[in-house]
mmCIF file of C-alpha atoms in Angstrom:
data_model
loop_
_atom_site.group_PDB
_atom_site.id
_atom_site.type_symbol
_atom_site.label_atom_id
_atom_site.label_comp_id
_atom_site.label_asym_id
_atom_site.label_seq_id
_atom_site.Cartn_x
_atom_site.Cartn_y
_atom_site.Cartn_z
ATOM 1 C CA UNK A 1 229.091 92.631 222.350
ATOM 2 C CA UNK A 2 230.691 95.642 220.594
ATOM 3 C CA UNK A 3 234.532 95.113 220.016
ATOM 4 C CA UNK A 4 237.373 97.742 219.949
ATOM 5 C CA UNK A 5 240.003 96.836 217.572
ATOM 6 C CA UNK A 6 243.101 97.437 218.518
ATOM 7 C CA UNK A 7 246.020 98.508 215.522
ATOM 8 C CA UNK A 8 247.883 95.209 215.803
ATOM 9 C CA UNK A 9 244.902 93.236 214.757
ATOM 10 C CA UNK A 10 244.832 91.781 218.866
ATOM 11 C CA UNK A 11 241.122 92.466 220.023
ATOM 12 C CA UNK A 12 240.149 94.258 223.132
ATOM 13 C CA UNK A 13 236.376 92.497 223.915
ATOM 14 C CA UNK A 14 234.290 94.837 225.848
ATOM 15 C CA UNK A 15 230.907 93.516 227.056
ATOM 16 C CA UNK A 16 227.903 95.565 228.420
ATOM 17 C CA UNK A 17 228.411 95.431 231.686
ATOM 18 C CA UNK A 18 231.076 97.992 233.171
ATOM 19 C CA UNK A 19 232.737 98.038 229.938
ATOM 20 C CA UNK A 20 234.372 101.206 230.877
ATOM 21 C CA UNK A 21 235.271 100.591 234.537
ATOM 22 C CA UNK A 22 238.871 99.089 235.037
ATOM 23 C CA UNK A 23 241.409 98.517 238.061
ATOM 24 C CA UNK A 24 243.627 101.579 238.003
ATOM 25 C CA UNK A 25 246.729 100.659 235.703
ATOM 26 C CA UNK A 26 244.568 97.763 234.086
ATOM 27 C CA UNK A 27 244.210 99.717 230.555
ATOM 28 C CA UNK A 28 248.297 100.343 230.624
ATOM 29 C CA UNK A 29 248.482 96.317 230.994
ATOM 30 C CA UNK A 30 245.926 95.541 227.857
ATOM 31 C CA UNK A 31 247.968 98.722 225.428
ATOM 32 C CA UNK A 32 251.073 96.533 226.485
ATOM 33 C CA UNK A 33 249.737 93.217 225.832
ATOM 34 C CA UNK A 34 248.544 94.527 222.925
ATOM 35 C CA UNK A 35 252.023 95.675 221.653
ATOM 36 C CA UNK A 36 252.812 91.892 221.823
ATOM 37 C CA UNK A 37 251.320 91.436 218.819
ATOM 38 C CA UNK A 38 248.690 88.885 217.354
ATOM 39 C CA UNK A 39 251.254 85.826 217.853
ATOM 40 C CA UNK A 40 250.948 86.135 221.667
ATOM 41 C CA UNK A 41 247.649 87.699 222.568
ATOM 42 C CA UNK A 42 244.730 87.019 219.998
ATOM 43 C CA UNK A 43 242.161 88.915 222.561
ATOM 44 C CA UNK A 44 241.503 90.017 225.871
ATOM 45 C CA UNK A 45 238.295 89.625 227.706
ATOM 46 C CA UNK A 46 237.364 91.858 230.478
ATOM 47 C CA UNK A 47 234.850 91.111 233.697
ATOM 48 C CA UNK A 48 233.239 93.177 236.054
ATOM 49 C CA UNK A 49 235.346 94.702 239.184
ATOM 50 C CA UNK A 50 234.811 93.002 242.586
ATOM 51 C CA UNK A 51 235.418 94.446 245.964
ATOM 52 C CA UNK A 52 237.694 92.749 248.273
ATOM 53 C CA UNK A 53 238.251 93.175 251.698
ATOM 54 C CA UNK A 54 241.702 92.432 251.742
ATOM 55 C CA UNK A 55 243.996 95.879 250.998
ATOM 56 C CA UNK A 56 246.428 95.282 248.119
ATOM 57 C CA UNK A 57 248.759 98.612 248.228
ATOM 58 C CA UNK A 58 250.469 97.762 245.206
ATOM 59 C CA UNK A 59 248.894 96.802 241.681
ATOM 60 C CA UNK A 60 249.680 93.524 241.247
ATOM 61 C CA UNK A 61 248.305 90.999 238.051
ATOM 62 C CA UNK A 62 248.720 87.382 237.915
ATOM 63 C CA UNK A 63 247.592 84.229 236.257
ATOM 64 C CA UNK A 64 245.104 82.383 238.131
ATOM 65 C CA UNK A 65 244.249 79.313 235.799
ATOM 66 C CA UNK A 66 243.992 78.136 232.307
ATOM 67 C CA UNK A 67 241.795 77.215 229.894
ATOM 68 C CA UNK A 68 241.337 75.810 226.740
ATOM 69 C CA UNK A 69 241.332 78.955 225.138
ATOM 70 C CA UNK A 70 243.829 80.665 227.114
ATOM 71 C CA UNK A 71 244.327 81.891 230.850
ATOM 72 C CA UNK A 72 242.239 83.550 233.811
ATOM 73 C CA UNK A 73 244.435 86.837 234.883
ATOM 74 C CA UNK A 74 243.517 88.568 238.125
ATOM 75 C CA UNK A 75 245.079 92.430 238.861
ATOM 76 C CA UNK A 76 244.572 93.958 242.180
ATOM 77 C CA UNK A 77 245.029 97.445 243.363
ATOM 78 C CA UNK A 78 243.470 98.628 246.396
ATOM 79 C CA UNK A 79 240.417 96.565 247.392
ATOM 80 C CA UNK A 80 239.413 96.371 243.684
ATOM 81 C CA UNK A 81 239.961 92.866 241.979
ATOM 82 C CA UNK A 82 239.256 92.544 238.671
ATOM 83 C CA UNK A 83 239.571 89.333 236.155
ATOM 84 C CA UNK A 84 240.521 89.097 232.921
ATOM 85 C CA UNK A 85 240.759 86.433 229.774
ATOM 86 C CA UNK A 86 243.529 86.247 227.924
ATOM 87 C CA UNK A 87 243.077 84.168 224.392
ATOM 88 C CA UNK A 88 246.291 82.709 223.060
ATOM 89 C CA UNK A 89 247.859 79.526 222.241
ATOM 90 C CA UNK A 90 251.252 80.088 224.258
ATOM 91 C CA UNK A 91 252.253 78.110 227.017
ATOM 92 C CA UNK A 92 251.834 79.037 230.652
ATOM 93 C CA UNK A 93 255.602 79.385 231.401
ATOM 94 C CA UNK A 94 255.557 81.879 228.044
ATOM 95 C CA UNK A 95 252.137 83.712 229.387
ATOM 96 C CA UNK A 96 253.897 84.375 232.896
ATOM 97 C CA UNK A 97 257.146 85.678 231.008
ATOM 98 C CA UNK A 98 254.475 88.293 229.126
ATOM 99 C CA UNK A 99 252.815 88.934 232.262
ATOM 100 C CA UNK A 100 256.383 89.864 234.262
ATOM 101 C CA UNK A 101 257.208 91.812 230.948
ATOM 102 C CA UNK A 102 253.925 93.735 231.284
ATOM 103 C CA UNK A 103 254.126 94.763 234.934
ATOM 104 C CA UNK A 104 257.951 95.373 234.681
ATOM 105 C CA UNK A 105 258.739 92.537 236.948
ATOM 106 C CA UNK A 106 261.413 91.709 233.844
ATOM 107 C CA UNK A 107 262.741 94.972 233.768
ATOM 108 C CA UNK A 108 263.370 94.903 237.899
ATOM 109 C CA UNK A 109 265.126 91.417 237.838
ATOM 110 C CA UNK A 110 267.792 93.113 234.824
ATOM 111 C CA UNK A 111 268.613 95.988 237.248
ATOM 112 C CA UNK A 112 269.553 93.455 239.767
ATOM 113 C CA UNK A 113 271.281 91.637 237.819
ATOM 114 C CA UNK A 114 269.421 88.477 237.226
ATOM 115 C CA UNK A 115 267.978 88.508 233.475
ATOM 116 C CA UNK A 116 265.196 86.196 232.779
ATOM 117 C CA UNK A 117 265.152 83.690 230.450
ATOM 118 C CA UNK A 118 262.734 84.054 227.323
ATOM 119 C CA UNK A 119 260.524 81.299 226.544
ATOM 120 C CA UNK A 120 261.765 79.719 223.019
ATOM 121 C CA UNK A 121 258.820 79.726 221.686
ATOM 122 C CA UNK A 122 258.553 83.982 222.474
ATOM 123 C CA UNK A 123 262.308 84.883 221.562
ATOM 124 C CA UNK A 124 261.228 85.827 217.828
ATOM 125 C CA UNK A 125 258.395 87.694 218.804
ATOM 126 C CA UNK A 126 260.741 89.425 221.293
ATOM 127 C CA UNK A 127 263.171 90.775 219.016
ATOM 128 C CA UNK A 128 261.080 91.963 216.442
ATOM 129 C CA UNK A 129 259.604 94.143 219.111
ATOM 130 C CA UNK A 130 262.062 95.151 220.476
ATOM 131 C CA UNK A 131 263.506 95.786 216.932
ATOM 132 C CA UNK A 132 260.397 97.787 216.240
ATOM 133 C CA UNK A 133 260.495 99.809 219.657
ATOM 134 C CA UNK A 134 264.403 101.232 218.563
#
């Protein structure tokens, strides 16, 4: 399996099969996860796109189990599904904060009013990026 590395030392596994082909928006999600840094995401394995026959109008990505290694992440756009692993030791409450922070869900729930709380084990990680982003 060749492997792109990514600048923050997090690894982006790409396998033979439809290594290139990703859910529209999916590549934005693994640059942002990748931003995260090493402490949150170690790597991120891709799988092939499936057709659904359900119609998702909006891309959407969530966390559809864990594992010992880490967690199964679906994203949906159109009738294109696509699964992904994520490797990391964080917990699942901590994954689903990085996974609102990645599709902007976060971002939405500040505008409204309602700030979300960050995961204690993430708050470090958090403001050095943050610090780093300024």
């Amino acid at each position: 399996l060749p492997i792109l590395l990514l600048p923050m030392t997090s690894k982006l596994v790409l396998g033979a099969t439809g290594a290139s082909q990703f859910v529209k928006g999916l590549p934005f999600v693994f640059r942002k996860f990748e931003e995260m840094g090493p402490k949150v995401v170690q790597s991120i394995i891709p799988s092939q796109m499936h057709r659904t026959t359900r119609v998702h109008k909006k891309f959407t990505v969530r966390i559809m189990g864990e594992s010992d290694n880490g967690y199964k992440i679906v994203a949906k756009r159109n009738q294109t599904l696509q699964e992904f692993f994520v490797v990391t030791d964080i917990s699942k409450p901590a994954m689903q904060y990085c996974v609102d922070e990645v599709t902007g869900k976060n971002f939405l729930h500040s505008l409204q009013g309602r700030e979300p709380s960050v995961p204690e084990e993430l708050q470090n990680v958090i403001q050095n990026h943050k610090r780093k982003s300024k």
